PDB file of C-alpha atoms and ligand atoms in Angstrom:
ATOM      1  CA  MET A 110      92.974 115.728 118.556  1.00 76.00           C
ATOM      2  CA  SER A 111      91.289 116.293 121.927  1.00 73.00           C
ATOM      3  CA  GLY A 112      90.635 112.587 122.603  1.00 69.00           C
ATOM      4  CA  HIS A 113      87.296 113.172 124.317  1.00 67.00           C
ATOM      5  CA  SER A 114      83.904 114.595 123.401  1.00 70.00           C
ATOM      6  CA  ASP A 115      80.187 113.916 123.784  1.00 81.00           C
ATOM      7  CA  ILE A 116      79.942 113.139 120.051  1.00 87.00           C
ATOM      8  CA  VAL A 117      79.547 109.435 119.208  1.00 93.00           C
ATOM      9  CA  LEU A 118      82.115 108.898 116.450  1.00 95.00           C
ATOM     10  CA  VAL A 119      81.587 105.128 116.078  1.00 95.00           C
ATOM     11  CA  ASP A 120      78.172 103.630 116.937  1.00 95.00           C
ATOM     12  CA  GLU A 121      77.447 100.259 118.537  1.00 93.00           C
ATOM     13  CA  LYS A 122      77.314  98.645 115.055  1.00 94.00           C
ATOM     14  CA  GLY A 123      80.800  99.952 114.249  1.00 93.00           C
ATOM     15  CA  MET A 124      79.509 102.603 111.800  1.00 97.00           C
ATOM     16  CA  ARG A 125      81.151 106.020 111.613  1.00 98.00           C
ATOM     17  CA  ILE A 126      79.317 109.359 111.419  1.00 97.00           C
ATOM     18  CA  ASP A 127      79.776 109.513 107.634  1.00 97.00           C
ATOM     19  CA  GLY A 128      78.437 105.963 107.208  1.00 97.00           C
ATOM     20  CA  ARG A 129      81.791 104.228 106.734  1.00 98.00           C
ATOM     21  CA  THR A 130      83.091 101.074 108.396  1.00 98.00           C
ATOM     22  CA  ALA A 131      86.468 101.208 110.190  1.00 98.00           C
ATOM     23  CA  GLU A 132      88.339  99.876 107.126  1.00 98.00           C
ATOM     24  CA  GLU A 133      86.747 102.176 104.505  1.00 98.00           C
ATOM     25  CA  HIS A 134      88.377 105.292 103.106  1.00 98.00           C
ATOM     26  CA  ARG A 135      86.364 108.264 101.858  1.00 98.00           C
ATOM     27  CA  ALA A 136      85.276 108.575  98.202  1.00 98.00           C
ATOM     28  CA  VAL A 137      88.243 109.392  95.952  1.00 98.00           C
ATOM     29  CA  LYS A 138      88.371 111.309  92.668  1.00 98.00           C
ATOM     30  CA  ILE A 139      91.662 111.870  90.824  1.00 98.00           C
ATOM     31  CA  GLU A 140      92.205 113.755  87.580  1.00 98.00           C
ATOM     32  CA  ALA A 141      95.599 114.261  85.922  1.00 98.00           C
ATOM     33  CA  GLY A 142      96.586 117.159  83.663  1.00 97.00           C
ATOM     34  CA  VAL A 143      94.075 119.777  84.789  1.00 98.00           C
ATOM     35  CA  LEU A 144      96.279 122.884  84.388  1.00 98.00           C
ATOM     36  CA  LYS A 145      97.500 123.863  80.929  1.00 96.00           C
ATOM     37  CA  ASN A 146     100.356 126.159  82.006  1.00 97.00           C
ATOM     38  CA  ALA A 147     102.043 123.779  84.436  1.00 98.00           C
ATOM     39  CA  ASP A 148     104.421 121.010  83.249  1.00 98.00           C
ATOM     40  CA  GLY A 149     102.262 118.550  85.167  1.00 98.00           C
ATOM     41  CA  SER A 150      99.196 118.791  87.371  1.00 98.00           C
ATOM     42  CA  ALA A 151      96.528 116.858  89.221  1.00 98.00           C
ATOM     43  CA  TYR A 152      93.259 117.449  91.061  1.00 98.00           C
ATOM     44  CA  VAL A 153      92.309 115.173  93.936  1.00 98.00           C
ATOM     45  CA  GLU A 154      89.193 114.880  96.078  1.00 98.00           C
ATOM     46  CA  ILE A 155      89.236 112.613  99.123  1.00 98.00           C
ATOM     47  CA  GLY A 156      85.906 113.001 100.864  1.00 98.00           C
ATOM     48  CA  LYS A 157      85.431 116.738 101.360  1.00 98.00           C
ATOM     49  CA  ASN A 158      89.129 117.527 100.765  1.00 98.00           C
ATOM     50  CA  LYS A 159      89.775 119.275  97.442  1.00 98.00           C
ATOM     51  CA  VAL A 160      93.396 119.616  96.387  1.00 98.00           C
ATOM     52  CA  LEU A 161      95.253 120.903  93.347  1.00 98.00           C
ATOM     53  CA  ALA A 162      98.917 120.100  92.619  1.00 98.00           C
ATOM     54  CA  ALA A 163     101.118 121.698  89.961  1.00 98.00           C
ATOM     55  CA  VAL A 164     104.667 120.731  88.982  1.00 98.00           C
ATOM     56  CA  TYR A 165     107.325 122.760  87.151  1.00 98.00           C
ATOM     57  CA  GLY A 166     110.676 121.393  86.060  1.00 94.00           C
ATOM     58  CA  PRO A 167     113.239 120.066  86.017  1.00 97.00           C
ATOM     59  CA  ARG A 168     114.401 123.677  85.538  1.00 97.00           C
ATOM     60  CA  GLU A 169     117.394 125.746  86.594  1.00 95.00           C
ATOM     61  CA  CYS A 170     117.431 125.985  90.372  1.00 96.00           C
ATOM     62  CA  HIS A 171     116.891 129.426  91.889  1.00 89.00           C
ATOM     63  CA  PRO A 172     118.249 130.716  94.193  1.00 90.00           C
ATOM     64  CA  ARG A 173     121.523 129.394  92.766  1.00 94.00           C
ATOM     65  CA  HIS A 174     123.137 128.686  96.135  1.00 96.00           C
ATOM     66  CA  LEU A 175     120.596 125.872  96.563  1.00 96.00           C
ATOM     67  CA  GLN A 176     121.882 124.093  93.442  1.00 97.00           C
ATOM     68  CA  ASN A 177     123.353 120.633  93.981  1.00 97.00           C
ATOM     69  CA  PRO A 178     125.991 119.677  91.354  1.00 97.00           C
ATOM     70  CA  THR A 179     125.111 115.983  91.683  1.00 98.00           C
ATOM     71  CA  LYS A 180     121.303 115.993  91.592  1.00 98.00           C
ATOM     72  CA  ALA A 181     118.081 117.979  91.321  1.00 98.00           C
ATOM     73  CA  ILE A 182     116.509 119.336  94.457  1.00 98.00           C
ATOM     74  CA  VAL A 183     112.779 119.016  95.124  1.00 98.00           C
ATOM     75  CA  GLN A 184     111.128 122.201  96.397  1.00 97.00           C
ATOM     76  CA  CYS A 185     107.573 121.927  97.668  1.00 98.00           C
ATOM     77  CA  LYS A 186     105.088 124.567  98.758  1.00 98.00           C
ATOM     78  CA  TYR A 187     101.960 123.357 100.561  1.00 98.00           C
ATOM     79  CA  ASN A 188      99.397 126.126 100.936  1.00 98.00           C
ATOM     80  CA  MET A 189      96.031 126.041 102.657  1.00 98.00           C
ATOM     81  CA  GLU A 190      93.722 128.674 101.157  1.00 97.00           C
ATOM     82  CA  ALA A 191      92.058 131.150 103.538  1.00 96.00           C
ATOM     83  CA  TYR A 192      88.634 129.887 102.388  1.00 96.00           C
ATOM     84  CA  SER A 193      89.498 126.170 102.671  1.00 97.00           C
ATOM     85  CA  VAL A 194      88.268 125.769 106.255  1.00 96.00           C
ATOM     86  CA  GLY A 195      85.127 126.793 108.169  1.00 92.00           C
ATOM     87  CA  ASP A 196      86.851 129.545 110.149  1.00 90.00           C
ATOM     88  CA  ARG A 197      88.922 131.690 107.791  1.00 90.00           C
ATOM     89  CA  LYS A 198      92.563 130.613 107.907  1.00 91.00           C
ATOM     90  CA  ARG A 199      95.163 133.399 108.123  1.00 93.00           C
ATOM     91  CA  PRO A 200      96.694 133.447 104.611  1.00 95.00           C
ATOM     92  CA  GLY A 201     100.360 132.726 104.033  1.00 93.00           C
ATOM     93  CA  THR A 202     103.120 130.517 105.355  1.00 96.00           C
ATOM     94  CA  ASP A 203     103.024 129.227 108.933  1.00 97.00           C
ATOM     95  CA  ARG A 204     104.891 126.567 110.938  1.00 97.00           C
ATOM     96  CA  ARG A 205     102.406 123.879 109.876  1.00 98.00           C
ATOM     97  CA  SER A 206     102.717 124.637 106.144  1.00 98.00           C
ATOM     98  CA  ILE A 207     106.546 124.717 106.401  1.00 98.00           C
ATOM     99  CA  GLU A 208     106.496 121.293 108.093  1.00 98.00           C
ATOM    100  CA  ILE A 209     104.100 119.762 105.547  1.00 98.00           C
ATOM    101  CA  SER A 210     106.063 121.228 102.609  1.00 98.00           C
ATOM    102  CA  LYS A 211     109.278 119.699 104.019  1.00 98.00           C
ATOM    103  CA  ILE A 212     107.914 116.189 104.656  1.00 98.00           C
ATOM    104  CA  THR A 213     106.189 116.162 101.250  1.00 98.00           C
ATOM    105  CA  ALA A 214     109.412 117.101  99.429  1.00 98.00           C
ATOM    106  CA  GLU A 215     111.345 114.461 101.399  1.00 98.00           C
ATOM    107  CA  ALA A 216     108.784 111.765 100.560  1.00 98.00           C
ATOM    108  CA  LEU A 217     108.973 112.652  96.848  1.00 98.00           C
ATOM    109  CA  GLU A 218     112.797 112.736  96.832  1.00 97.00           C
ATOM    110  CA  ASN A 219     112.659 108.997  97.573  1.00 97.00           C
ATOM    111  CA  VAL A 220     111.054 108.233  94.220  1.00 98.00           C
ATOM    112  CA  ILE A 221     112.228 110.960  91.810  1.00 98.00           C
ATOM    113  CA  LEU A 222     115.413 110.057  89.888  1.00 98.00           C
ATOM    114  CA  THR A 223     117.032 113.331  90.951  1.00 98.00           C
ATOM    115  CA  GLY A 224     120.527 112.153  89.888  1.00 98.00           C
ATOM    116  CA  LEU A 225     119.495 112.622  86.244  1.00 98.00           C
ATOM    117  CA  PHE A 226     119.181 116.399  86.642  1.00 98.00           C
ATOM    118  CA  PRO A 227     122.220 117.980  88.357  1.00 97.00           C
ATOM    119  CA  ARG A 228     121.788 121.640  89.430  1.00 97.00           C
ATOM    120  CA  ALA A 229     118.068 121.555  88.602  1.00 98.00           C
ATOM    121  CA  SER A 230     115.009 122.187  90.714  1.00 98.00           C
ATOM    122  CA  ILE A 231     111.726 120.322  90.560  1.00 98.00           C
ATOM    123  CA  ASP A 232     109.051 122.604  91.999  1.00 98.00           C
ATOM    124  CA  VAL A 233     105.843 121.231  93.456  1.00 98.00           C
ATOM    125  CA  TYR A 234     102.931 123.470  94.456  1.00 98.00           C
ATOM    126  CA  ILE A 235     100.060 122.055  96.517  1.00 98.00           C
ATOM    127  CA  GLU A 236      96.945 124.170  97.016  1.00 98.00           C
ATOM    128  CA  ILE A 237      94.349 123.031  99.538  1.00 98.00           C
ATOM    129  CA  LEU A 238      91.054 124.404  98.206  1.00 98.00           C
ATOM    130  CA  GLN A 239      88.851 122.677 100.770  1.00 98.00           C
ATOM    131  CA  ALA A 240      90.034 120.916 103.925  1.00 98.00           C
ATOM    132  CA  ASN A 241      88.439 118.194 106.002  1.00 98.00           C
ATOM    133  CA  ALA A 242      91.413 116.388 107.647  1.00 98.00           C
ATOM    134  CA  GLY A 243      93.967 114.383 105.717  1.00 98.00           C
ATOM    135  CA  THR A 244      95.121 117.243 103.497  1.00 98.00           C
ATOM    136  CA  ARG A 245      98.850 116.415 103.744  1.00 98.00           C
ATOM    137  CA  CYS A 246      98.068 112.922 102.420  1.00 98.00           C
ATOM    138  CA  ALA A 247      95.726 114.211  99.698  1.00 98.00           C
ATOM    139  CA  GLY A 248      98.386 116.798  98.735  1.00 98.00           C
ATOM    140  CA  LEU A 249     101.164 114.213  98.431  1.00 98.00           C
ATOM    141  CA  THR A 250      98.869 111.870  96.493  1.00 98.00           C
ATOM    142  CA  ALA A 251      98.062 114.697  94.056  1.00 98.00           C
ATOM    143  CA  ALA A 252     101.708 115.834  93.810  1.00 98.00           C
ATOM    144  CA  SER A 253     102.980 112.425  92.774  1.00 98.00           C
ATOM    145  CA  VAL A 254     100.329 112.170  90.013  1.00 98.00           C
ATOM    146  CA  ALA A 255     101.304 115.691  88.864  1.00 98.00           C
ATOM    147  CA  LEU A 256     105.000 114.644  88.734  1.00 98.00           C
ATOM    148  CA  ALA A 257     104.115 111.630  86.598  1.00 98.00           C
ATOM    149  CA  ASP A 258     101.963 113.900  84.402  1.00 98.00           C
ATOM    150  CA  ALA A 259     105.003 116.174  83.965  1.00 98.00           C
ATOM    151  CA  GLY A 260     106.972 113.157  82.708  1.00 97.00           C
ATOM    152  CA  ILE A 261     109.521 113.358  85.519  1.00 98.00           C
ATOM    153  CA  PRO A 262     111.352 110.015  85.816  1.00 98.00           C
ATOM    154  CA  MET A 263     110.359 108.254  89.050  1.00 98.00           C
ATOM    155  CA  LYS A 264     110.744 104.808  90.590  1.00 97.00           C
ATOM    156  CA  ASP A 265     107.030 104.796  91.375  1.00 98.00           C
ATOM    157  CA  ILE A 266     104.172 107.085  92.354  1.00 98.00           C
ATOM    158  CA  VAL A 267     103.419 107.730  96.026  1.00 98.00           C
ATOM    159  CA  PRO A 268      99.966 107.240  97.546  1.00 98.00           C
ATOM    160  CA  ALA A 269      99.369 108.614 101.054  1.00 98.00           C
ATOM    161  CA  MET A 270      96.596 107.947 103.554  1.00 98.00           C
ATOM    162  CA  ALA A 271      96.184 108.235 107.315  1.00 98.00           C
ATOM    163  CA  ALA A 272      94.765 105.797 109.836  1.00 98.00           C
ATOM    164  CA  GLY A 273      94.039 106.662 113.447  1.00 98.00           C
ATOM    165  CA  LYS A 274      91.964 106.038 116.514  1.00 98.00           C
ATOM    166  CA  ALA A 275      88.620 107.481 117.586  1.00 96.00           C
ATOM    167  CA  ASP A 276      86.136 106.278 120.237  1.00 95.00           C
ATOM    168  CA  GLY A 277      88.658 103.516 120.990  1.00 95.00           C
ATOM    169  CA  HIS A 278      88.473 102.089 117.416  1.00 97.00           C
ATOM    170  CA  VAL A 279      91.312 101.991 114.898  1.00 98.00           C
ATOM    171  CA  LEU A 280      89.959 103.698 111.741  1.00 98.00           C
ATOM    172  CA  LEU A 281      91.178 104.299 108.187  1.00 98.00           C
ATOM    173  CA  ASP A 282      91.281 107.837 106.740  1.00 98.00           C
ATOM    174  CA  LEU A 283      89.974 110.030 109.585  1.00 98.00           C
ATOM    175  CA  ASN A 284      87.516 112.789 108.737  1.00 98.00           C
ATOM    176  CA  LYS A 285      87.537 116.193 110.462  1.00 97.00           C
ATOM    177  CA  GLU A 286      85.372 115.183 113.449  1.00 97.00           C
ATOM    178  CA  GLU A 287      87.404 111.996 114.018  1.00 97.00           C
ATOM    179  CA  ASP A 288      90.623 113.987 113.706  1.00 97.00           C
ATOM    180  CA  ASN A 289      89.389 116.699 116.108  1.00 96.00           C
ATOM    181  CA  TYR A 290      87.842 114.492 118.793  1.00 96.00           C
ATOM    182  CA  GLY A 291      89.734 111.216 118.262  1.00 96.00           C
ATOM    183  CA  GLN A 292      92.758 109.862 120.121  1.00 97.00           C
ATOM    184  CA  ALA A 293      95.368 109.440 117.357  1.00 98.00           C
ATOM    185  CA  ASP A 294      96.163 110.214 113.722  1.00 98.00           C
ATOM    186  CA  VAL A 295      98.913 108.461 111.737  1.00 98.00           C
ATOM    187  CA  PRO A 296      99.515 109.812 108.201  1.00 98.00           C
ATOM    188  CA  LEU A 297     101.539 107.421 106.051  1.00 98.00           C
ATOM    189  CA  ALA A 298     102.871 107.262 102.474  1.00 98.00           C
ATOM    190  CA  ILE A 299     104.457 104.304 100.710  1.00 98.00           C
ATOM    191  CA  VAL A 300     106.305 103.364  97.554  1.00 98.00           C
ATOM    192  CA  PRO A 301     103.879 100.608  96.496  1.00 98.00           C
ATOM    193  CA  SER A 302     106.373  98.544  94.441  1.00 97.00           C
ATOM    194  CA  THR A 303     108.678  98.091  97.456  1.00 95.00           C
ATOM    195  CA  GLU A 304     106.290  98.882 100.355  1.00 93.00           C
ATOM    196  CA  GLU A 305     108.967 101.290 101.591  1.00 97.00           C
ATOM    197  CA  ILE A 306     107.467 103.894 103.950  1.00 98.00           C
ATOM    198  CA  VAL A 307     108.399 107.433 102.851  1.00 98.00           C
ATOM    199  CA  LEU A 308     106.211 109.437 105.250  1.00 98.00           C
ATOM    200  CA  LEU A 309     105.121 108.498 108.754  1.00 98.00           C
ATOM    201  CA  GLN A 310     103.902 110.864 111.435  1.00 98.00           C
ATOM    202  CA  MET A 311     101.842 110.408 114.561  1.00 97.00           C
ATOM    203  CA  ASP A 312      99.682 112.712 116.623  1.00 96.00           C
ATOM    204  CA  GLY A 313      98.047 111.380 119.826  1.00 97.00           C
ATOM    205  CA  ASN A 314      98.363 108.063 121.643  1.00 96.00           C
ATOM    206  CA  MET A 315      97.832 104.398 120.759  1.00 97.00           C
ATOM    207  CA  THR A 316      98.979 101.045 122.079  1.00 98.00           C
ATOM    208  CA  ARG A 317     101.635  99.172 120.088  1.00 98.00           C
ATOM    209  CA  GLU A 318      98.955  96.737 118.823  1.00 98.00           C
ATOM    210  CA  GLU A 319      96.709  99.611 117.704  1.00 98.00           C
ATOM    211  CA  PHE A 320      99.648 101.294 115.985  1.00 98.00           C
ATOM    212  CA  ASP A 321     100.490  98.094 114.077  1.00 98.00           C
ATOM    213  CA  ARG A 322      96.836  97.760 113.023  1.00 98.00           C
ATOM    214  CA  ALA A 323      96.760 101.436 111.951  1.00 98.00           C
ATOM    215  CA  ILE A 324      99.861 100.936 109.773  1.00 98.00           C
ATOM    216  CA  GLU A 325      98.355  97.808 108.234  1.00 98.00           C
ATOM    217  CA  MET A 326      95.112  99.682 107.448  1.00 98.00           C
ATOM    218  CA  ALA A 327      96.903 102.749 106.048  1.00 98.00           C
ATOM    219  CA  VAL A 328      99.128 100.577 103.809  1.00 98.00           C
ATOM    220  CA  GLY A 329      95.962  98.846 102.522  1.00 98.00           C
ATOM    221  CA  GLY A 330      94.344 102.239 101.882  1.00 98.00           C
ATOM    222  CA  CYS A 331      97.466 103.457 100.049  1.00 98.00           C
ATOM    223  CA  LYS A 332      97.362 100.418  97.756  1.00 98.00           C
ATOM    224  CA  GLU A 333      93.725 101.175  96.828  1.00 98.00           C
ATOM    225  CA  LEU A 334      94.656 104.796  96.201  1.00 98.00           C
ATOM    226  CA  TYR A 335      97.610 103.699  94.013  1.00 98.00           C
ATOM    227  CA  ALA A 336      95.233 101.888  91.647  1.00 98.00           C
ATOM    228  CA  LEU A 337      93.154 105.079  91.334  1.00 98.00           C
ATOM    229  CA  GLN A 338      96.292 107.211  90.720  1.00 98.00           C
ATOM    230  CA  LYS A 339      97.328 104.901  87.878  1.00 98.00           C
ATOM    231  CA  ASP A 340      93.773 104.928  86.433  1.00 98.00           C
ATOM    232  CA  ALA A 341      93.841 108.745  86.381  1.00 98.00           C
ATOM    233  CA  LEU A 342      97.153 108.777  84.469  1.00 98.00           C
ATOM    234  CA  LYS A 343      95.898 106.168  82.005  1.00 97.00           C
ATOM    235  CA  ARG A 344      92.731 108.217  81.388  1.00 97.00           C
ATOM    236  CA  ARG A 345      94.845 111.317  80.810  1.00 95.00           C
ATOM    237  CA  TYR A 346      97.073 109.736  78.211  1.00 87.00           C
ATOM    238  CA  THR A 347      94.802 107.194  76.592  1.00 84.00           C
ATOM    239  CA  VAL A 348      91.614 107.667  74.650  1.00 67.00           C
ATOM    240  CA  ASP A 349      91.090 104.419  72.711  1.00 53.00           C
ATOM    241  CA  GLY A 350      94.856 103.939  72.715  1.00 48.00           C
ATOM    242  CA  GLU A 351      95.680 107.520  71.649  1.00 57.00           C
ATOM    243  CA  GLU A 352      97.225 110.261  73.788  1.00 55.00           C
ATOM    244  CA  ASP A 353      94.479 112.553  75.118  1.00 55.00           C
ATOM    245  CA  ASP A 354      95.365 116.093  74.044  1.00 57.00           C
ATOM    246  CA  SER A 355      91.806 117.472  74.294  1.00 57.00           C
ATOM    247  CA  ASP A 356      92.834 120.245  76.693  1.00 56.00           C
ATOM    248  CA  GLU A 357      95.487 121.528  74.300  1.00 50.00           C
ATOM    249  CA  GLN A 358      93.009 123.526  72.159  1.00 45.00           C
TER     250      GLN A 358
HETATM  251  N1  UDP B  24      92.679 122.886 109.974  1.00 75.96           N
HETATM  252  C1  UDP B  24      92.087 124.129 110.095  1.00 75.96           C
HETATM  253  N2  UDP B  24      92.883 125.250 110.177  1.00 75.96           N
HETATM  254  C2  UDP B  24      94.241 125.178 110.143  1.00 75.96           C
HETATM  255  C3  UDP B  24      94.845 123.903 110.015  1.00 75.96           C
HETATM  256  C4  UDP B  24      94.031 122.788 109.939  1.00 75.96           C
HETATM  257  O1  UDP B  24      90.857 124.224 110.124  1.00 75.96           O
HETATM  258  O2  UDP B  24      94.927 126.215 110.207  1.00 75.96           O
HETATM  259  C5  UDP B  24      91.812 121.698 109.841  1.00 75.96           C
HETATM  260  C6  UDP B  24      91.712 121.225 108.392  1.00 75.96           C
HETATM  261  O3  UDP B  24      90.415 120.732 108.139  1.00 75.96           O
HETATM  262  C7  UDP B  24      92.720 120.099 108.370  1.00 75.96           C
HETATM  263  C8  UDP B  24      92.492 119.481 109.736  1.00 75.96           C
HETATM  264  O4  UDP B  24      92.320 120.622 110.591  1.00 75.96           O
HETATM  265  O5  UDP B  24      92.473 119.196 107.297  1.00 75.96           O
HETATM  266  C9  UDP B  24      93.591 118.611 110.243  1.00 75.96           C
HETATM  267  O6  UDP B  24      94.813 119.313 110.208  1.00 75.96           O
HETATM  268  P1  UDP B  24      96.198 118.585 110.399  1.00 75.96           P
HETATM  269  O7  UDP B  24      97.181 119.622 110.834  1.00 75.96           O
HETATM  270  O8  UDP B  24      96.015 117.370 111.241  1.00 75.96           O
HETATM  271  O9  UDP B  24      96.625 118.150 108.916  1.00 75.96           O
HETATM  272  P2  UDP B  24      95.890 117.251 107.821  1.00 75.96           P
HETATM  273  O10 UDP B  24      95.095 116.173 108.525  1.00 75.96           O
HETATM  274  O11 UDP B  24      95.001 118.160 107.011  1.00 75.96           O
HETATM  275  O12 UDP B  24      97.005 116.689 107.028  1.00 75.96           O
END
């Protein structure tokens, strides 16, 4: 997020370098139930981002000292593969992955009915296979579909999308160039049924008016994503009204 470059990110007609208008998000593909050995799973593409999420649980919480006698805990591990970015990323946990794992688990704790599973752990693994900005949002979007696929009781599923500012324009769902050379990035996740915000971060600078517009755009983007999350779950469990068990063979 350098805020200045010679690259024109938004042209005089308001078009972005990938051909989108300010209000358009990137192409989205969501598939539920892609991994046989996990309790629940999902694969998500948002533009050039490719993300896999796997869920295990509720299961006995290890290490035991983390157990909560009144509810399940949600443990999340966000991991960006070494090959997911242009320059090889150093494998393993870093400050960024610890932060993203924490905010993802906290967002999901808002919707999972954790009180039903005392002493248990619900484990969420997010693997970023290919990154192009917006991976924390794509990861959370995939994780909530994977939780639903695992049959974990939840108030709702959680869509996440960022809005931001580049070349002085407020834009939905920043791509890598807009994220690198733009002025602000605001990832957001909501509970669609209540419009409660369960994740909100901000990198860069915007005026109050621009921030309000960015939130409005990101909420709109999340609602579109929500419809696609539900479609993916319906496709997974319904083939002409029957449960789809084609990957069970
Ligand atoms: N990125 C990278 N190497 C890293 C971390 C990030 O190349 O170690 C890239 C990657 O494309 C990522 C983007 O920078 O999607 C923006 O990263 P940010 O930390 O803003 O998180 P994100 O937008 O992916 O949630």
